[in-house]
Every structure is written in structure tokens, then in C-alpha cells.
Amino acid sequence: MKVLIADKSDNICEKILNENGIEAVVKTGMTPEELKSCVAEYDGIVIRSATTLTKDIIEAGTKLKAAVRAGIGVDNIDVPACTEKKILVMNTPLGNTVSTAEHAIAMMMALCRHIPQANQSTHAGKWEKKKFGGIEAYDKTLGIVGLGTIGSIVADRALGLKMKVIAYNPSLTCERAQGMGVECVSLDELYKRSDFISYHVSMRETSKGMINKEAIAKMKDGVRIINCARGGIMNEPDIKEALESGKIAGLATDVYVTEPAKEHIFFGMENVILTPHIAASTKEAQINVAKQAAEQISDYLLNGKKTNTKNGDKV
Ligand code: MLT
């Protein structure tokens, strides 16, 4: 058995595969053409976010039996094309949840206190004490859109900051939310009441562009928005307009409609904090996801055991 590790991953991934008697080949930074020309050699593939498994790459992988996303979102894998070829798609949903939730909280606090802007100004010797007056998170209302694994950790940490936490999650019972100390509300209610809104939803047709003019109009004036989920949930021009008018007081985003974002309409905006999709980029999370990816792909290739599948019922 041979598995390709196509994106930079912690060494533990290669080590576990080799220990399991699977030949692990690390080849990162390949162009789609390079990947397409070598993918036929492998029984499995491990990717993070840099590689996109498109239909033609999947079709070229004539021996492929499994594709693992070391992380959560599988929006960079053509899952239907994998299903057609009977390739099992898996993710590692738990490994980077704490890191992502902590990044969302850090972004929220950075919005409260303008930390990146104040840091830059102080480094420049400006000492702009008056310019960077902030707000407290204490007693403010945080609205969480998507109270899944990451959203629940954000809620827990925000409750520790003594915030009021409300959440919208259609697939979760209100009893479960209440059990976490979170009030469950409709999306409209959440927009109406939240001082901060943090999004923790996956990228689907239903979430595409959901932060748009219509949604923003329902939000409190001066709302602050945090997005450590997916860029595609934002209508970026609508958000820019609301940031310019002051309707949105601040945006902190880790993700973009098009990544890598080397040019962007948010660049240079004073009330915007940007990070380059690093919410899950901690030492701990990278070890966790690499380890889980290696274990899951080994389990499937060697024993047929399916874990955290995205198409397990059809493959
Ligand atoms: C994920 O989907 O796991 C996160 O967005 C992290 C990443 O893409 O690297």
C-alpha cells in the first residue's frame, strides 16, 4: 500500500503510516498537473487545504481507495466524483476544533481592543493612546451561528468571559443549547440582539453568501463580525459597504472567498482584522489532525474500518 501526503503535515502522519506497513510518500507543493500525473501510483491520499482534489485528478487516481482531509472542511474535495469512483472520503473533525475556537475568541478580543492596529502604530513610534479606545466583551451578547463542535467551544469560552451567549443552529435541540448555558434563538433574533456574531458553519449551497446586505440590515448597528469558518459564506462587497457606513463596526476574518487572498477589497480598511486562514494552525492541532488522518487511512486500507466519512454509506 502506498499513500501520498500531498500537503505539508506533521511528521507523525508519515511515521504512523510507515509503522503500519504503508509506504508514505511526502510530495507537497505540486501543481494540479503534477499531482494528476503521479496520483495513479497511490492507494490513498492525505491533504490539508492547499491541494484541491478535482474530478480529473480523482479520475486519474485509478488505484485510489481513500482520500483524507487532515482538517474539517472537505470543500476542496469533489466528494461526488470520489463516490462515483468508490473512493472513501474522510475528514478529521475533532483535531483542530479547540485551536479554531480559540482563534475566534482571539479575533473577538482583537476587535474589542484594536490590538493589531495598536501594535502596528506603537511599533511605528506613534503612541496613539486616544485613537485606540476599546470596548469590553463583558456583558455583551455574542451570537453564534452554528453551535456545532467549534461553535460550542466558542460558547464555553465566551461564557467564561461573562458574555451572554445566544446561538442559532437549526439541527440542534434547544435543550442541548440550554444545557451549555446558551439561549437558542432564530437567526433573525440573533441578528437583532448580538453585539458580536461569530460564524461556525460549513460551506454549503445554503450558507453561500449568507452574510449579505439582507442579513446585515437585520443586525444591530455597530455589530462586530468574526469569521473563522469559510470565506464563501460572506458577500464581501456587501460587507465592505457596511463597514464603510459604520453599520458593521468591525470585521475579523481568517477566511476569504478566494484563497490565498493576495489582493482583496478589505485590504487597508481600518476596522478590519485579517489573518491568512491560520485558525487551525497550532502545533497541537496539526499533530492531532496528522495523527488522526494517518490512523483513519490505515484503518480503512488495512482493515476496511471507516471513520469520519463523508460518503461512507455509498462506498
Ligand atoms: C479546516 O477545515 O480544518 C480548517 O479550515 C483548517 C484548514 O483548512 O487548514
Coordinates of C-alpha atoms and ligand atoms in Angstrom, one line a residue:
M1 CA 0.0 0.0 0.0
K2 CA 1.2 3.5 -0.8
V3 CA -0.2 6.8 0.5
L4 CA 0.6 10.2 -0.8
I5 CA 0.9 13.1 1.7
A6 CA 0.3 15.9 -0.7
D7 CA 0.2 18.9 1.7
K8 CA 2.6 19.9 4.5
S9 CA 1.6 17.8 7.5
D10 CA 3.2 17.0 10.8
N11 CA 5.8 14.2 10.5
I12 CA 3.6 12.0 12.8
C13 CA 1.5 11.2 9.7
E14 CA 4.3 9.7 7.8
K15 CA 5.6 7.9 10.9
I16 CA 2.3 6.2 11.7
L17 CA 1.7 5.1 8.1
N18 CA 5.2 3.6 7.9
E19 CA 4.8 1.9 11.2
N20 CA 1.6 0.4 9.9
G21 CA 3.5 -1.0 6.9
I22 CA 2.2 1.5 4.5
E23 CA 4.7 3.4 2.3
A24 CA 4.2 7.1 2.9
V25 CA 5.4 9.4 0.2
V26 CA 5.6 13.1 1.1
K27 CA 5.3 15.3 -2.0
T28 CA 4.0 18.8 -1.3
G29 CA 3.5 21.9 -3.4
M30 CA 2.7 20.0 -6.6
T31 CA 0.8 21.8 -9.3
P32 CA -2.6 20.2 -10.3
E33 CA -0.9 18.8 -13.4
E34 CA 2.0 17.3 -11.4
L35 CA -0.5 15.7 -9.0
K36 CA -2.6 14.3 -11.8
S37 CA 0.4 12.7 -13.5
C38 CA 1.5 10.8 -10.3
V39 CA -1.7 10.1 -8.4
A40 CA -2.2 6.7 -10.1
E41 CA 0.6 5.3 -8.0
Y42 CA -1.3 5.6 -4.8
D43 CA -3.9 3.7 -2.8
G44 CA -4.6 6.7 -0.6
I45 CA -4.0 10.4 -0.3
V46 CA -3.8 12.8 2.6
I47 CA -4.4 16.5 2.0
R48 CA -4.9 19.7 4.1
S49 CA -6.2 22.9 2.4
A50 CA -3.5 23.6 -0.2
T51 CA -4.4 20.7 -2.5
T52 CA -7.8 20.5 -4.3
L53 CA -8.9 17.1 -5.4
T54 CA -10.8 17.9 -8.6
K55 CA -12.8 15.4 -10.7
D56 CA -9.9 15.0 -13.2
I57 CA -7.3 14.3 -10.5
I58 CA -9.7 11.8 -8.9
E59 CA -10.3 10.1 -12.2
A60 CA -6.6 9.9 -12.8
G61 CA -6.2 8.1 -9.4
T62 CA -7.0 4.7 -10.8
K63 CA -5.8 2.9 -7.6
L64 CA -7.2 5.4 -5.1
K65 CA -9.4 3.9 -2.4
A66 CA -9.3 6.7 0.2
A67 CA -8.8 10.4 0.5
V68 CA -8.4 12.0 3.9
R69 CA -8.7 15.7 4.6
A70 CA -6.5 16.4 7.7
G71 CA -8.9 19.0 9.0
I72 CA -12.6 19.7 8.9
G73 CA -13.8 21.3 5.6
V74 CA -13.9 18.9 2.6
D75 CA -14.8 21.7 0.2
N76 CA -11.5 21.1 -1.5
I77 CA -12.5 17.6 -2.5
D78 CA -15.0 16.7 -5.2
V79 CA -16.9 14.2 -3.0
P80 CA -19.5 13.1 -5.6
A81 CA -16.6 12.4 -8.0
C82 CA -14.9 10.3 -5.3
T83 CA -18.2 8.4 -4.6
E84 CA -18.5 7.6 -8.3
K85 CA -15.1 6.1 -8.2
K86 CA -15.8 4.3 -4.9
I87 CA -13.1 6.4 -3.1
L88 CA -13.9 6.9 0.6
V89 CA -13.6 10.5 1.7
M90 CA -12.8 11.2 5.4
N91 CA -12.0 14.2 7.5
T92 CA -10.6 14.6 11.0
P93 CA -13.3 16.7 12.6
L94 CA -12.1 16.9 16.2
G95 CA -8.3 17.6 15.9
N96 CA -8.4 21.3 15.3
T97 CA -11.6 22.4 17.0
V98 CA -10.0 24.0 20.1
S99 CA -7.5 25.9 18.0
T100 CA -10.1 27.3 15.7
A101 CA -12.4 28.3 18.6
E102 CA -9.5 29.9 20.4
H103 CA -8.7 31.9 17.2
A104 CA -12.3 33.1 17.0
I105 CA -12.1 34.3 20.6
A106 CA -8.7 36.0 20.0
M107 CA -10.2 37.7 16.9
M108 CA -13.1 38.9 19.0
M109 CA -10.8 40.3 21.7
A110 CA -8.6 41.9 19.0
L111 CA -11.8 43.6 17.7
C112 CA -12.7 44.9 21.2
R113 CA -9.2 46.4 21.8
H114 CA -7.8 47.1 18.3
I115 CA -4.7 45.1 19.2
P116 CA -3.3 44.6 15.7
Q117 CA -3.8 48.2 14.8
A118 CA -2.4 49.5 18.1
N119 CA 0.6 47.1 17.8
Q120 CA 1.4 48.5 14.4
S121 CA 1.1 52.1 15.4
T122 CA 3.2 51.6 18.6
H123 CA 5.9 49.9 16.6
A124 CA 5.9 53.0 14.4
G125 CA 6.6 55.1 17.4
K126 CA 3.2 56.9 17.2
W127 CA 1.9 56.4 20.8
E128 CA -1.7 56.9 19.7
K129 CA -3.3 56.4 23.1
K130 CA -6.5 58.3 22.3
K131 CA -7.1 56.6 19.0
F132 CA -7.3 53.1 20.4
G133 CA -10.1 53.3 23.0
G134 CA -11.9 50.0 23.0
I135 CA -14.9 48.2 24.4
E136 CA -15.3 45.4 27.0
A137 CA -16.6 41.9 26.0
Y138 CA -18.1 41.6 29.5
D139 CA -21.9 41.6 29.5
K140 CA -22.1 41.9 25.7
T141 CA -24.1 39.5 23.6
L142 CA -22.3 37.0 21.4
G143 CA -24.4 35.4 18.7
I144 CA -23.0 32.1 17.4
V145 CA -24.2 30.9 14.1
G146 CA -23.6 27.2 14.1
L147 CA -23.4 25.6 17.5
G148 CA -21.5 22.5 16.4
T149 CA -18.2 21.3 17.8
I150 CA -16.3 24.6 17.2
G151 CA -19.3 26.8 18.0
S152 CA -19.8 25.0 21.3
I153 CA -16.2 25.6 22.4
V154 CA -16.5 29.3 21.4
A155 CA -19.7 29.5 23.5
D156 CA -18.0 27.9 26.5
R157 CA -15.0 30.3 26.3
A158 CA -17.3 33.3 25.9
L159 CA -19.3 32.3 28.9
G160 CA -16.0 32.3 30.8
L161 CA -15.6 35.9 29.7
K162 CA -19.1 36.6 31.2
M163 CA -20.7 37.3 27.9
K164 CA -24.3 36.5 27.2
V165 CA -24.3 33.8 24.5
I166 CA -27.1 33.1 22.1
A167 CA -27.0 30.7 19.2
Y168 CA -28.7 29.7 16.0
N169 CA -28.4 26.1 14.9
P170 CA -31.4 24.5 13.2
S171 CA -30.2 20.9 13.7
L172 CA -29.6 21.3 17.4
T173 CA -32.4 21.0 20.1
C174 CA -32.8 24.0 22.3
E175 CA -32.4 21.7 25.3
R176 CA -28.9 20.9 24.2
A177 CA -28.0 24.6 23.7
Q178 CA -29.6 25.4 27.1
G179 CA -27.6 22.6 28.7
M180 CA -24.5 24.5 27.6
G181 CA -25.8 27.8 29.1
V182 CA -26.6 29.1 25.7
E183 CA -30.0 30.6 24.7
C184 CA -31.2 29.2 21.4
V185 CA -32.9 31.7 19.1
S186 CA -33.9 32.2 15.4
L187 CA -31.4 33.7 13.0
D188 CA -33.4 36.9 12.8
E189 CA -33.5 37.2 16.6
L190 CA -29.7 36.5 16.8
Y191 CA -29.1 39.3 14.2
K192 CA -31.3 41.7 16.2
R193 CA -29.7 41.1 19.6
S194 CA -26.0 40.4 19.0
D195 CA -23.1 42.8 19.7
F196 CA -20.7 40.2 18.2
I197 CA -21.6 37.5 15.7
S198 CA -19.2 34.5 15.2
Y199 CA -19.9 32.2 12.3
H200 CA -19.2 28.4 12.6
V201 CA -21.0 26.9 9.7
S202 CA -19.6 24.7 6.9
M203 CA -19.6 25.8 3.2
R204 CA -22.8 24.6 1.5
E205 CA -25.3 25.9 -1.0
T206 CA -27.4 27.2 1.9
S207 CA -24.6 29.0 3.6
K208 CA -23.1 30.5 0.5
G209 CA -23.0 34.3 0.7
M210 CA -25.2 34.3 3.8
I211 CA -23.6 37.4 5.3
N212 CA -25.1 39.7 2.7
K213 CA -26.9 43.0 2.5
E214 CA -30.2 41.5 3.6
A215 CA -28.7 39.8 6.7
I216 CA -26.6 42.8 7.6
A217 CA -29.8 45.0 7.5
K218 CA -31.2 42.8 10.3
M219 CA -28.1 43.2 12.5
K220 CA -27.6 45.7 15.3
D221 CA -25.9 49.0 14.3
G222 CA -22.3 48.7 15.2
V223 CA -22.2 44.9 15.2
R224 CA -18.8 43.2 15.1
I225 CA -18.4 40.1 13.0
I226 CA -15.9 37.2 13.3
N227 CA -15.5 34.6 10.6
C228 CA -13.2 31.6 11.2
A229 CA -15.4 29.3 9.1
R230 CA -15.3 29.7 5.4
G231 CA -14.9 32.8 3.2
G232 CA -17.6 31.7 0.8
I233 CA -20.3 32.5 3.5
M234 CA -19.5 36.2 3.0
N235 CA -20.8 38.5 0.3
E236 CA -17.6 40.5 0.5
P237 CA -18.7 43.7 -1.4
D238 CA -21.9 43.9 0.8
I239 CA -19.7 43.6 4.0
K240 CA -17.3 46.2 2.7
E241 CA -20.2 48.7 2.1
A242 CA -21.5 48.1 5.7
L243 CA -18.0 48.6 7.1
E244 CA -17.7 51.9 5.3
S245 CA -21.1 53.1 6.5
G246 CA -20.4 52.0 10.1
K247 CA -23.3 49.6 10.2
I248 CA -20.7 46.9 10.9
A249 CA -18.2 48.4 13.4
G250 CA -15.6 45.7 12.8
L251 CA -14.8 42.5 11.0
A252 CA -12.2 39.9 11.9
T253 CA -11.9 37.2 9.3
D254 CA -9.5 34.3 8.8
V255 CA -11.0 33.2 5.6
Y256 CA -11.8 34.6 2.1
V257 CA -14.0 33.8 -0.9
T258 CA -10.8 33.3 -2.9
E259 CA -7.7 32.0 -1.2
P260 CA -4.8 32.7 -1.0
A261 CA -6.1 36.3 -0.7
K262 CA -3.1 38.2 -2.1
E263 CA -5.3 41.1 -3.2
H264 CA -8.6 42.0 -1.5
I265 CA -11.2 44.7 -1.2
F266 CA -10.7 44.5 2.6
F267 CA -7.1 45.4 2.4
G268 CA -6.3 48.7 4.1
M269 CA -9.6 49.1 5.9
E270 CA -9.0 50.3 9.5
N271 CA -11.9 48.4 11.0
V272 CA -10.9 45.1 9.6
I273 CA -8.6 42.5 11.1
L274 CA -7.3 39.8 8.7
T275 CA -5.4 36.6 9.2
P276 CA -4.3 34.1 6.5
H277 CA -6.5 31.1 7.3
I278 CA -4.5 30.2 10.4
A279 CA -7.3 29.4 12.8
A280 CA -6.3 25.7 12.9
S281 CA -2.5 26.4 12.5
T282 CA -1.3 25.5 16.0
K283 CA 1.3 22.9 16.9
E284 CA -1.3 20.9 18.8
A285 CA -3.9 20.9 16.1
Q286 CA -1.5 20.0 13.3
I287 CA -0.3 17.0 15.3
N288 CA -3.8 15.9 16.1
V289 CA -5.1 16.1 12.5
A290 CA -2.0 14.5 11.1
K291 CA -2.2 11.6 13.6
Q292 CA -5.9 11.1 13.0
A293 CA -5.5 11.2 9.2
A294 CA -2.8 8.5 9.3
E295 CA -4.8 6.3 11.7
Q296 CA -8.0 6.6 9.8
I297 CA -6.5 5.9 6.3
S298 CA -4.5 3.0 7.8
D299 CA -7.7 1.5 9.4
Y300 CA -9.5 1.7 6.1
L301 CA -6.8 0.5 3.8
L302 CA -5.7 -2.3 6.0
N303 CA -9.0 -3.3 7.8
G304 CA -11.8 -1.7 5.9
K305 CA -12.8 0.3 9.0
K306 CA -14.5 3.6 8.1
T307 CA -14.2 6.6 10.4
N308 CA -15.5 10.2 10.0
T309 CA -16.6 9.5 6.4
K310 CA -18.3 11.9 4.1
N311 CA -19.6 9.3 1.7
G312 CA -19.3 6.1 3.8
D313 CA -22.8 4.9 3.1
K314 CA -22.1 4.9 -0.7
V315 CA -18.6 3.5 -0.8
Ligands
MLT1 C1 -10.4 23.1 8.4 O1 -11.3 23.0 7.6 O2 -9.9 22.1 9.0 C2 -9.8 24.4 8.7 O3 -10.3 25.4 7.9 C3 -8.3 24.4 8.7 C4 -7.6 24.4 7.3 O4 -8.3 24.4 6.3 O5 -6.4 24.2 7.3

